[in-house]
mmCIF file of C-alpha atoms in Angstrom:
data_model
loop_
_atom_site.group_PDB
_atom_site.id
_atom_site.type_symbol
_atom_site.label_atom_id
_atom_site.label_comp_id
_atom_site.label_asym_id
_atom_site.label_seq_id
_atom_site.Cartn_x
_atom_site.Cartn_y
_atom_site.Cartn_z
ATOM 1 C CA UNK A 246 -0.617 -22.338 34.599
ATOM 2 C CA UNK A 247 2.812 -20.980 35.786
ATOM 3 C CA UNK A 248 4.957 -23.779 32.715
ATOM 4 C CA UNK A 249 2.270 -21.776 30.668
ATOM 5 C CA UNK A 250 2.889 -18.591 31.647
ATOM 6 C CA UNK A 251 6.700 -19.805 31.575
ATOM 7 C CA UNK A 252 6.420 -20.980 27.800
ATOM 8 C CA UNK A 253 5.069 -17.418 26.795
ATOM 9 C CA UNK A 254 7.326 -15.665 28.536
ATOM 10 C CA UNK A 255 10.728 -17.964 26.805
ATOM 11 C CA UNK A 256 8.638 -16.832 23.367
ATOM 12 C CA UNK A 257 8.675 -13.663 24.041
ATOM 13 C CA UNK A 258 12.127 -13.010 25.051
ATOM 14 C CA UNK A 259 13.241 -15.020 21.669
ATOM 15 C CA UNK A 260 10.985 -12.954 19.605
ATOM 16 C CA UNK A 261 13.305 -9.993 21.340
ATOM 17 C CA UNK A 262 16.327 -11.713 20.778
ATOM 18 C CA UNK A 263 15.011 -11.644 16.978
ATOM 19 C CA UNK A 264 14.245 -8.292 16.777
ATOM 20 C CA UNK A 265 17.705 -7.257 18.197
ATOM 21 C CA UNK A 266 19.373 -9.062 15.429
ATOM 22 C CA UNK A 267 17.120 -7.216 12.601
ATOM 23 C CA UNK A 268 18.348 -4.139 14.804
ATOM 24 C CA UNK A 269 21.621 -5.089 15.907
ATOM 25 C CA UNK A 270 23.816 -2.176 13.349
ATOM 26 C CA UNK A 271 21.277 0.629 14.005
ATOM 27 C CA UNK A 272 21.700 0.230 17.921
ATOM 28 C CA UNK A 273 25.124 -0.953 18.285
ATOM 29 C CA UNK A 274 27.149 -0.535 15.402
ATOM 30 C CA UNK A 275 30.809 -2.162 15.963
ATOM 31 C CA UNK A 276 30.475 -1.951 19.919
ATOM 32 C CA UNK A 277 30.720 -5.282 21.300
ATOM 33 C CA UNK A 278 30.162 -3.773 24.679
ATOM 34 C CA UNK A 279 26.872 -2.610 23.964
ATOM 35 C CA UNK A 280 25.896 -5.981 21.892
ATOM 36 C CA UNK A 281 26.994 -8.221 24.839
ATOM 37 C CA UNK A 282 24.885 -5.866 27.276
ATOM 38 C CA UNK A 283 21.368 -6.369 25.011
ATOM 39 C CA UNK A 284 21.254 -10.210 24.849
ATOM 40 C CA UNK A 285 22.182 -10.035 28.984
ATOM 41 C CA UNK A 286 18.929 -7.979 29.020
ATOM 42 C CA UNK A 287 17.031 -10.056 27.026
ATOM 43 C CA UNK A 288 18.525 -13.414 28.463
ATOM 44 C CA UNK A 289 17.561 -11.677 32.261
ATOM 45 C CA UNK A 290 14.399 -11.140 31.091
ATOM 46 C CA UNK A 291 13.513 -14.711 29.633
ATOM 47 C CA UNK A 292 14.435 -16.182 33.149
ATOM 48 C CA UNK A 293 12.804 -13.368 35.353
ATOM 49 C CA UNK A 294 9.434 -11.100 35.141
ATOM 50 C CA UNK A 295 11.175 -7.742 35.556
ATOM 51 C CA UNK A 296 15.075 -5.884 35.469
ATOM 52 C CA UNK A 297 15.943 -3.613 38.145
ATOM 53 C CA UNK A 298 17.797 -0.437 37.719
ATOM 54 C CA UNK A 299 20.368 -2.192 40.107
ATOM 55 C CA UNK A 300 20.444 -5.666 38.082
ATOM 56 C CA UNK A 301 20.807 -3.811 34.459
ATOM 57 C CA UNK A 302 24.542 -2.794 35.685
ATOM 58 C CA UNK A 303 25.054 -6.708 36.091
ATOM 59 C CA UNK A 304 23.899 -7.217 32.332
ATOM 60 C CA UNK A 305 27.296 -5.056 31.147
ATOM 61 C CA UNK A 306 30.251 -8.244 31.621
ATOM 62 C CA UNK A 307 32.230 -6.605 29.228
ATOM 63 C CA UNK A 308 34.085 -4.000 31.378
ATOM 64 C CA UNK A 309 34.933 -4.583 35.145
ATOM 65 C CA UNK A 310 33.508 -2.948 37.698
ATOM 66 C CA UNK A 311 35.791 -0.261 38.115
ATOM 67 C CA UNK A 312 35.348 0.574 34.130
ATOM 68 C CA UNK A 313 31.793 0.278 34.561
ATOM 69 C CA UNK A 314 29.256 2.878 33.192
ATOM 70 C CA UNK A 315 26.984 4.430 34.769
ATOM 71 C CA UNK A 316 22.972 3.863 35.498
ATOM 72 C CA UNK A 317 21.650 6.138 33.375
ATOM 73 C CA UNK A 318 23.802 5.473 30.806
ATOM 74 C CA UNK A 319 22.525 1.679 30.953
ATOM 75 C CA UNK A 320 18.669 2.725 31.291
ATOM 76 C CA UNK A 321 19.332 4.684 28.043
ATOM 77 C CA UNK A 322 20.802 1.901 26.366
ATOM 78 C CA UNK A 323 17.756 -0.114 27.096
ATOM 79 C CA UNK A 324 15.739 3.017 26.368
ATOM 80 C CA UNK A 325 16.951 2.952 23.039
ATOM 81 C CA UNK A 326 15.647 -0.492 22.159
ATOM 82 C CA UNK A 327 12.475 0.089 23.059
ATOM 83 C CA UNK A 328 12.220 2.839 20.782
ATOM 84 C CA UNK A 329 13.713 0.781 17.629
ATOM 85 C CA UNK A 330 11.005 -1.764 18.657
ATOM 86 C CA UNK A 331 8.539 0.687 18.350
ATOM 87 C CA UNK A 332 9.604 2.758 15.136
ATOM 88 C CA UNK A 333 10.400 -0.354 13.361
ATOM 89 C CA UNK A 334 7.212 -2.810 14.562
ATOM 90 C CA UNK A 335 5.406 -2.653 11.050
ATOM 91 C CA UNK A 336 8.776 -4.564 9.796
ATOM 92 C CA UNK A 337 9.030 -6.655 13.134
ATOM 93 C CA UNK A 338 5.565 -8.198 14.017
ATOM 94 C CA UNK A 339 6.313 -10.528 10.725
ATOM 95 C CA UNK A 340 8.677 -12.360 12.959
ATOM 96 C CA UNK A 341 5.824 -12.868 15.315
ATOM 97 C CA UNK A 342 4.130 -16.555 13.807
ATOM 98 C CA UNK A 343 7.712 -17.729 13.830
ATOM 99 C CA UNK A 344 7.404 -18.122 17.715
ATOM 100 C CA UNK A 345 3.674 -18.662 17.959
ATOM 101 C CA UNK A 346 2.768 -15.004 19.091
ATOM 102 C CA UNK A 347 -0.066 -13.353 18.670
ATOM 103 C CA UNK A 348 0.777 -10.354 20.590
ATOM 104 C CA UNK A 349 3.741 -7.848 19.588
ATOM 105 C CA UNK A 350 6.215 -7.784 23.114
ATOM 106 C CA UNK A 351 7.899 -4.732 23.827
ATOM 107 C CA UNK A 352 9.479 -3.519 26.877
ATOM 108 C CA UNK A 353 8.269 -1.208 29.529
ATOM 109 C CA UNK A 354 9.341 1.008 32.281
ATOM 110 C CA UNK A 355 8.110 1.889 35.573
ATOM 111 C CA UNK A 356 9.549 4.319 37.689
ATOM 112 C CA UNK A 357 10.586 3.809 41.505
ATOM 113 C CA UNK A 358 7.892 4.937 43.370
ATOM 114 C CA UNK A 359 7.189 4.984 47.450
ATOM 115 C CA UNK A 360 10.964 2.713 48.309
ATOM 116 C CA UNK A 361 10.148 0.284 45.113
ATOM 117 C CA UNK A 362 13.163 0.186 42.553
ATOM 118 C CA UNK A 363 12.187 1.098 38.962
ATOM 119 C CA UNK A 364 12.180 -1.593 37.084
ATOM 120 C CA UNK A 365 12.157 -2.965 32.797
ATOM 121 C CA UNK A 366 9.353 -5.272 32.223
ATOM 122 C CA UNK A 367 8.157 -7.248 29.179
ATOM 123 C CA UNK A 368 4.636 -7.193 28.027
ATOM 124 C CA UNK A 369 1.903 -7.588 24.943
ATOM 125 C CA UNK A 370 -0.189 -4.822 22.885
ATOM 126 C CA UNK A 371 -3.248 -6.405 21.711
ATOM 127 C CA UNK A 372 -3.514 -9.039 18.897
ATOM 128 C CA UNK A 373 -1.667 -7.915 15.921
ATOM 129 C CA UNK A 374 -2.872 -10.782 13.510
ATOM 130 C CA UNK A 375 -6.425 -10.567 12.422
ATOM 131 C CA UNK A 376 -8.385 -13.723 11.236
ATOM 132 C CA UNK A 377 -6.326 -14.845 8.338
ATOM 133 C CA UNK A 378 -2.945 -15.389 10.408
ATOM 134 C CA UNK A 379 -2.309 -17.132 13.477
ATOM 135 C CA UNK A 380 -5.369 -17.385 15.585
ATOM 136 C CA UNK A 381 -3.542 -18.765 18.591
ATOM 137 C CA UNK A 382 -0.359 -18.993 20.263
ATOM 138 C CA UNK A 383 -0.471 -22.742 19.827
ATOM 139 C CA UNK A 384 -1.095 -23.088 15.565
ATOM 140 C CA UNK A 385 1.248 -22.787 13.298
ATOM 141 C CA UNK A 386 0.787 -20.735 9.917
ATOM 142 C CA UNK A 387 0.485 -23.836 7.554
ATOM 143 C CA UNK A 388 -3.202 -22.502 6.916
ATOM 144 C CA UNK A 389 -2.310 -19.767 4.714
ATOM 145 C CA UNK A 390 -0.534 -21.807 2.027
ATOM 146 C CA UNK A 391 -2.994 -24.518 1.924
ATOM 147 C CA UNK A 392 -5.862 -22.012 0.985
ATOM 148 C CA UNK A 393 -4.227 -20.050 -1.397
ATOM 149 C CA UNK A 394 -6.055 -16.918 -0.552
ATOM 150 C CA UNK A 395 -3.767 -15.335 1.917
ATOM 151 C CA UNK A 396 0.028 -13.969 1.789
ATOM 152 C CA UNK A 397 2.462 -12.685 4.833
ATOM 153 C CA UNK A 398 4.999 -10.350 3.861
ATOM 154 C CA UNK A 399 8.038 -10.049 4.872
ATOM 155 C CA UNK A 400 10.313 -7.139 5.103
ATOM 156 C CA UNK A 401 14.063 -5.877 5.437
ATOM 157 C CA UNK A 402 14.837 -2.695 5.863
ATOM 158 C CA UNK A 403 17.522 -0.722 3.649
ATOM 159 C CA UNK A 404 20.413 1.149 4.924
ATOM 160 C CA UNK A 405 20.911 4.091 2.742
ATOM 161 C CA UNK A 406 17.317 5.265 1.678
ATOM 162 C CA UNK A 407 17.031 8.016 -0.922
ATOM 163 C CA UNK A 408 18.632 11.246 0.005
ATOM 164 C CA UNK A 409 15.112 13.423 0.038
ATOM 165 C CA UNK A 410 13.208 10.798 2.501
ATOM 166 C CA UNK A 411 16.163 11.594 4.730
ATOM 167 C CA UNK A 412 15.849 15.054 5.281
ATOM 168 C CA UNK A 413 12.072 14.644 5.037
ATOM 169 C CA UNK A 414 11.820 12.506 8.042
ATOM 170 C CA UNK A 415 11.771 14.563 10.416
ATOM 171 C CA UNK A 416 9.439 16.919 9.311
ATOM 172 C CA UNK A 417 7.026 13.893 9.352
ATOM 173 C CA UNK A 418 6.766 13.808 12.935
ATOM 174 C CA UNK A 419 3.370 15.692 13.430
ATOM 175 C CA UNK A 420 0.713 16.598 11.899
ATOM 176 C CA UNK A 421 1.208 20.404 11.199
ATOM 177 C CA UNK A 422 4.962 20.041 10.348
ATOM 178 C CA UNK A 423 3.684 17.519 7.600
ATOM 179 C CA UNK A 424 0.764 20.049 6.423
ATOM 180 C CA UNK A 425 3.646 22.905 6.242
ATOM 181 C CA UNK A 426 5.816 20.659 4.511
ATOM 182 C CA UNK A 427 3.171 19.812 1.798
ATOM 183 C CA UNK A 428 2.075 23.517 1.313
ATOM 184 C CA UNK A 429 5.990 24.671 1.168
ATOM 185 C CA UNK A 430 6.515 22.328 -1.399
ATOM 186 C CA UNK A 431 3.608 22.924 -3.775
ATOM 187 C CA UNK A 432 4.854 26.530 -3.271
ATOM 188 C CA UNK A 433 7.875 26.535 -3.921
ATOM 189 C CA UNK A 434 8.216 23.452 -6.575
ATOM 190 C CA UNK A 435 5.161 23.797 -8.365
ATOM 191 C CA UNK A 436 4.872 27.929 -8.226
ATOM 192 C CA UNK A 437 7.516 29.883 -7.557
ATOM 193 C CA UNK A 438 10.168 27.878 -9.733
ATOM 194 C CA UNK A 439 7.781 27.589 -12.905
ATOM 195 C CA UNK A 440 7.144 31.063 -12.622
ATOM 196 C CA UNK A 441 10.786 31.934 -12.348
ATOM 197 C CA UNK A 442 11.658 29.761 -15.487
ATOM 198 C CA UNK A 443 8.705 31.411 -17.269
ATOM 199 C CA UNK A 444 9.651 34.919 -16.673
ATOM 200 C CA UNK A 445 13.361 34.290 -17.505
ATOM 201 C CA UNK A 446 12.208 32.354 -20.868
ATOM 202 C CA UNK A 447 9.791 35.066 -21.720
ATOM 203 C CA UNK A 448 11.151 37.925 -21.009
ATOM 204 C CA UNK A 449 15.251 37.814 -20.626
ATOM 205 C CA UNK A 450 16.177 34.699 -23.297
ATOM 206 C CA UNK A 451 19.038 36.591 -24.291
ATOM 207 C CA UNK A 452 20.514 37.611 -21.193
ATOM 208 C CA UNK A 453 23.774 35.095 -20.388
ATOM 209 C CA UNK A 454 23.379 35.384 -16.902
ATOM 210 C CA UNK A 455 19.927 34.969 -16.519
ATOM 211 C CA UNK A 456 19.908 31.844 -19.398
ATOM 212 C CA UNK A 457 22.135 29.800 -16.902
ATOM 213 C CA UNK A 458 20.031 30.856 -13.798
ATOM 214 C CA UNK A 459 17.211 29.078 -15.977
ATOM 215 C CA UNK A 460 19.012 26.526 -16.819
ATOM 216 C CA UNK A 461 19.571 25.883 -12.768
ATOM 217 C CA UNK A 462 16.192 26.474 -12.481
ATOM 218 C CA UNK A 463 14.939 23.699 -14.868
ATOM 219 C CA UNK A 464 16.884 21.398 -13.711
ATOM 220 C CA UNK A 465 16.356 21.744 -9.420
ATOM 221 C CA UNK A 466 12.905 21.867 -11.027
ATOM 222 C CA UNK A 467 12.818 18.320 -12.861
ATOM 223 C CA UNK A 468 15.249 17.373 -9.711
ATOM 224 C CA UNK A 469 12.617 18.236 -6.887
ATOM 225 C CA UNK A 470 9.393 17.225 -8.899
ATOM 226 C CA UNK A 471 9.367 13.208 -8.281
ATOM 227 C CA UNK A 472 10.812 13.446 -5.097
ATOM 228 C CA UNK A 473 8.269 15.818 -4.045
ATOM 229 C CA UNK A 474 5.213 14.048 -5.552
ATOM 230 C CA UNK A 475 6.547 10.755 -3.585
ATOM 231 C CA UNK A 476 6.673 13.250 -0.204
ATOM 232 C CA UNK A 477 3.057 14.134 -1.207
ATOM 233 C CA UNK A 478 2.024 10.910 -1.306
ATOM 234 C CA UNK A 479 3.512 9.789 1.994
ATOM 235 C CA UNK A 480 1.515 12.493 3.730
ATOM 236 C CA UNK A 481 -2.135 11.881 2.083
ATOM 237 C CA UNK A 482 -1.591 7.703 2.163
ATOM 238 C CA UNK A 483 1.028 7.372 4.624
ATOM 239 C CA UNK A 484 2.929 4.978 1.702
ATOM 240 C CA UNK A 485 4.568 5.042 -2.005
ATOM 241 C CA UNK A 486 6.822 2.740 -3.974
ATOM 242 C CA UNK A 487 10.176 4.332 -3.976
ATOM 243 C CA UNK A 488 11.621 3.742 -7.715
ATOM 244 C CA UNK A 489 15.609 3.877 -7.573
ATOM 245 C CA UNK A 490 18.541 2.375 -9.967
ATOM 246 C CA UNK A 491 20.127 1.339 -6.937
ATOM 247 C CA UNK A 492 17.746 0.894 -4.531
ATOM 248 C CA UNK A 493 15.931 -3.031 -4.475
ATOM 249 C CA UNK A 494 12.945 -3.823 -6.274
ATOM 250 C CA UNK A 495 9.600 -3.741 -4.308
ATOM 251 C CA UNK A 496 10.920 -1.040 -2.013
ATOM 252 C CA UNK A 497 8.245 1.167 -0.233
ATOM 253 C CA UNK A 498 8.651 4.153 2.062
ATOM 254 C CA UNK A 499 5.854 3.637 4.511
ATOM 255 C CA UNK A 500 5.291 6.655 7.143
ATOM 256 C CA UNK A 501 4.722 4.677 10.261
ATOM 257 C CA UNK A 502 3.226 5.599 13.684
ATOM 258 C CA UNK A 503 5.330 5.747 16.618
ATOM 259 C CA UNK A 504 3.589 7.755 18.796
ATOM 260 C CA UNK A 505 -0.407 8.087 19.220
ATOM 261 C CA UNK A 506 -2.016 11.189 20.933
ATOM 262 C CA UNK A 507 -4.371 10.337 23.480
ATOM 263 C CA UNK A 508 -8.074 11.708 22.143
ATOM 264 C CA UNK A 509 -6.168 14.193 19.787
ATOM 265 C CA UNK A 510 -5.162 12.562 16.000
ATOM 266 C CA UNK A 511 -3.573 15.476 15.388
ATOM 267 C CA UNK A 512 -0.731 14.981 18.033
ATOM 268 C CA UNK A 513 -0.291 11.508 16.345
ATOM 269 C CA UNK A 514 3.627 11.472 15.791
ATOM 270 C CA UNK A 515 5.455 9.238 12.494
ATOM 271 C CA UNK A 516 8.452 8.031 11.288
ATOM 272 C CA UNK A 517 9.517 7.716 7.935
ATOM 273 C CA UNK A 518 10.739 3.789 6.903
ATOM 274 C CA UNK A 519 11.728 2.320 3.996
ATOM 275 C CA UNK A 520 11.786 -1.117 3.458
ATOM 276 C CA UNK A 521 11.770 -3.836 0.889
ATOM 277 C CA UNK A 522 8.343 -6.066 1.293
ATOM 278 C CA UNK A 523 8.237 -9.679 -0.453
ATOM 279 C CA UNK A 524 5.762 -12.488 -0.011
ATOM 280 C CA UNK A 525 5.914 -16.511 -0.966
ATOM 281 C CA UNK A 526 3.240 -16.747 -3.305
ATOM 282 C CA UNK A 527 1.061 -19.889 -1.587
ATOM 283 C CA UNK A 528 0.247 -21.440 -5.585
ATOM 284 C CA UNK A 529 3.312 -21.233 -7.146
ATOM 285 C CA UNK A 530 5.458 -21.965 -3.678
ATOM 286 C CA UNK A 531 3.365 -24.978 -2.932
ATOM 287 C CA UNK A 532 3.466 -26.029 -6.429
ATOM 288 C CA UNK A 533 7.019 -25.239 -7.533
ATOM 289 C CA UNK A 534 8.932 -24.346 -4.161
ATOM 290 C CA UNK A 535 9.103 -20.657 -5.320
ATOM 291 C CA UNK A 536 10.047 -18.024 -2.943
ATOM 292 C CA UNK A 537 9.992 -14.303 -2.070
ATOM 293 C CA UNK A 538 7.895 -14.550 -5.782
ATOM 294 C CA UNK A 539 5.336 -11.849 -4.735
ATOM 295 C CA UNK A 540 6.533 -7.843 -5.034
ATOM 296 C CA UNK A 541 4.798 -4.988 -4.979
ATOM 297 C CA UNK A 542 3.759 -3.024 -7.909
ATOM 298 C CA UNK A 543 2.089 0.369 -8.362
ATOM 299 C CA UNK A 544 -1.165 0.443 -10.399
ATOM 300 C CA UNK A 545 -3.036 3.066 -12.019
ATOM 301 C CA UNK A 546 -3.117 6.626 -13.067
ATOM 302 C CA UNK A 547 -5.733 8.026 -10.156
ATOM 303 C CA UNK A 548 -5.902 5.652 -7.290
ATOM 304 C CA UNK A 549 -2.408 4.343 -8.042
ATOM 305 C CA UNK A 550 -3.151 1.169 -5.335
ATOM 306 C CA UNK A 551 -0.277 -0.736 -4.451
ATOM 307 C CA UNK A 552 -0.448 -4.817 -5.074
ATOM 308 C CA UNK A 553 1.722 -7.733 -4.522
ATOM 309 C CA UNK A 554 1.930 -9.218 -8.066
ATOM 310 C CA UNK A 555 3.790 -12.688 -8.264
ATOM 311 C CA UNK A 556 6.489 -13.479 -11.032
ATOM 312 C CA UNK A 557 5.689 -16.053 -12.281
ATOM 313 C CA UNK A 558 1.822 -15.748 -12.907
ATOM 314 C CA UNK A 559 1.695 -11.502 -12.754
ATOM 315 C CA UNK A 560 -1.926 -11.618 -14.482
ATOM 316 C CA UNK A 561 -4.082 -14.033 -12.005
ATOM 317 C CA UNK A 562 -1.699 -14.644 -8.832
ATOM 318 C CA UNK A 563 -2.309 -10.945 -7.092
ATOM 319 C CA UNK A 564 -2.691 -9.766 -3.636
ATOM 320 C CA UNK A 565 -3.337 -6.775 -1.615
ATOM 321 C CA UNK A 566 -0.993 -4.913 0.458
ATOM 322 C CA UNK A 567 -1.771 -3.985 4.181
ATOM 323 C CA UNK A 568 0.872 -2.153 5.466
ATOM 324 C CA UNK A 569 -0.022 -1.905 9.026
ATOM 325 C CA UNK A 570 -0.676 -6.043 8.690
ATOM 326 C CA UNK A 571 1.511 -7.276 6.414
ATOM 327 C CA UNK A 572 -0.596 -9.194 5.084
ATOM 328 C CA UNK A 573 -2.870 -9.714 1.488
ATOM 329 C CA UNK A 574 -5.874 -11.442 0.171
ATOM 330 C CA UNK A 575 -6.195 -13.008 -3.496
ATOM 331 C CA UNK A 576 -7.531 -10.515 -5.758
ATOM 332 C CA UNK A 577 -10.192 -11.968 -7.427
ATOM 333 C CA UNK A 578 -10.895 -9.267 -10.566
ATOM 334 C CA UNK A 579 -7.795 -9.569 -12.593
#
């Protein structure tokens, strides 16, 4: 039981290791001080059930003790990776068959209470696979390419994402900033600037002052209206294929949860992430050695339901899209 126990534990520590180098630039950027003190964490944590408050100083061996940081500044550190975990786990739990997991790790932390020292801790949500990935911690993923009905996606996130899903991430965090955000939009992009470029046109078309004011106009207009059709989108399906000359095909901004209110949806909190999603395509990979064939396309003029379509046979090798799973099933109706 305990070499069990043991095994699981090693797993889940490399699974962090993992995530921290998906997450390495976004928590440490160029410090090596601050690199070097994560994988003492992690490595701590592989060998031991729980980091102290006192033993998470020992983890920094970049800077003697004199130079030293700190406590808080260290719990913050650690703070912080538990939060990029979090934010960034629709991305991360593909990563998790790689090490026979079942269960997406994270890190949590208890407070000292009654002469105990607070303390880090690593444990398991509930099962993030359903029946169509890994079953067990013990079997390995082979099943989905040998039935052809199932894909995995994978993920990597981009750097520099459009310049409107960066200032609309924040107001994504609740529920009413999102509803204010929708309603100020329609306002203000589908009302107030129409009306504006109406009058103008109508009524002044021979004024020079007011024929570049609409010619502003127009164009903020055409500027705003994609952009805020995509922000739309985000709010009523939580997803939508980002289209971009220099942004990577299949690339999806996908409004994730990172914080659930307990017996109130409304308090539910997101994040705004944008990602790249491909898939191996079981036929043609198993067949031909193909990879990363599958992408995801945008269908229709109502429902507009996003697929993985594969490359090399777009018209009968298709897939759905879960992105809370990452995963697809063959579409049968081509």
């Amino acid at each position: 039981m305990n070499s069990l126990a043991e095994s699981v534990n090693e797993r889940q520590a490399s699974f962090l290791g993992r995530c921290f180098e998906i997450l390495e630039d976004e928590l440490c950027g160029k410090s090596r001080e601050k690199n070097e003190f994560y994988m003492n964490c992690i490595s701590h944590l592989s060998r031991h059930n729980y980091l102290t408050t006192t033993q998470i100083r020992e983890c920094d061996t970049s800077s003697d003790e004199e130079r030293k940081r700190d406590d808080k500044t260290y719990r913050k550190w650690l703070q912080d990776f538990m939060a990029a975990l979090n934010s960034n786990r629709s991305r991360l739990q593909t990563e998790l068959s790689q090490y026979r997991l079942t269960k997406f790790p994270h890190i949590e932390y208890v407070k000292g209470i009654k002469g105990k020292e607070a303390h880090f801790y690593v444990t398991s949500d509930d099962a993030t696979t359903g029946d169509n990935g890994v079953a067990g911690g013990d079997e390995s993923t082979g099943a989905i390419g040998s039935d052809y009905s199932t894909i995995r996606y994978k993920t990597e996130k981009i750097s520099r994402p459009p310049w409107y899903l960066s200032i609309a991430n924040p107001l994504f965090r609740t529920q009413k900033a999102r509803g204010l955000s929708a309603l100020s939009a329609l306002v203000v992009v589908f009302l107030l600037l129409p009306l504006a470029i109406g009058y103008i046109y109508l009524f002044h078309p021979n004024d020079p002052w007011l024929v570049a004011l609409f010619a502003v106009l127009l164009a903020a207009d055409l500027m705003l209206t994609a952009p805020t059709l995509k922000i739309l989108r985000l709010i009523t399906r939580k997803i939508t294929i980002v289209d971009s000359i220099r942004l990577p095909l299949s690339s999806v901004c996908i409004a994730e949860i990172t914080n659930v209110g307990a017996n109130n949806p409304s308090s539910t909190e997101r994040h705004l992430s944008v990602v790249t999603v491909s898939a191996n395509c079981p036929v043609c990979n198993d067949k031909y050695g193909l990879e990363s064939s599958v992408f995801l396309e945008q269908r229709g003029l109502t429902n507009s339901r996003i697929i993985g379509i594969c490359y090399n046979n777009p018209m009968m090798h298709r897939y759905t899209f879960d992105k809370d799973l990452m995963t697809g099933e063959r579409l049968q109706n081509v």
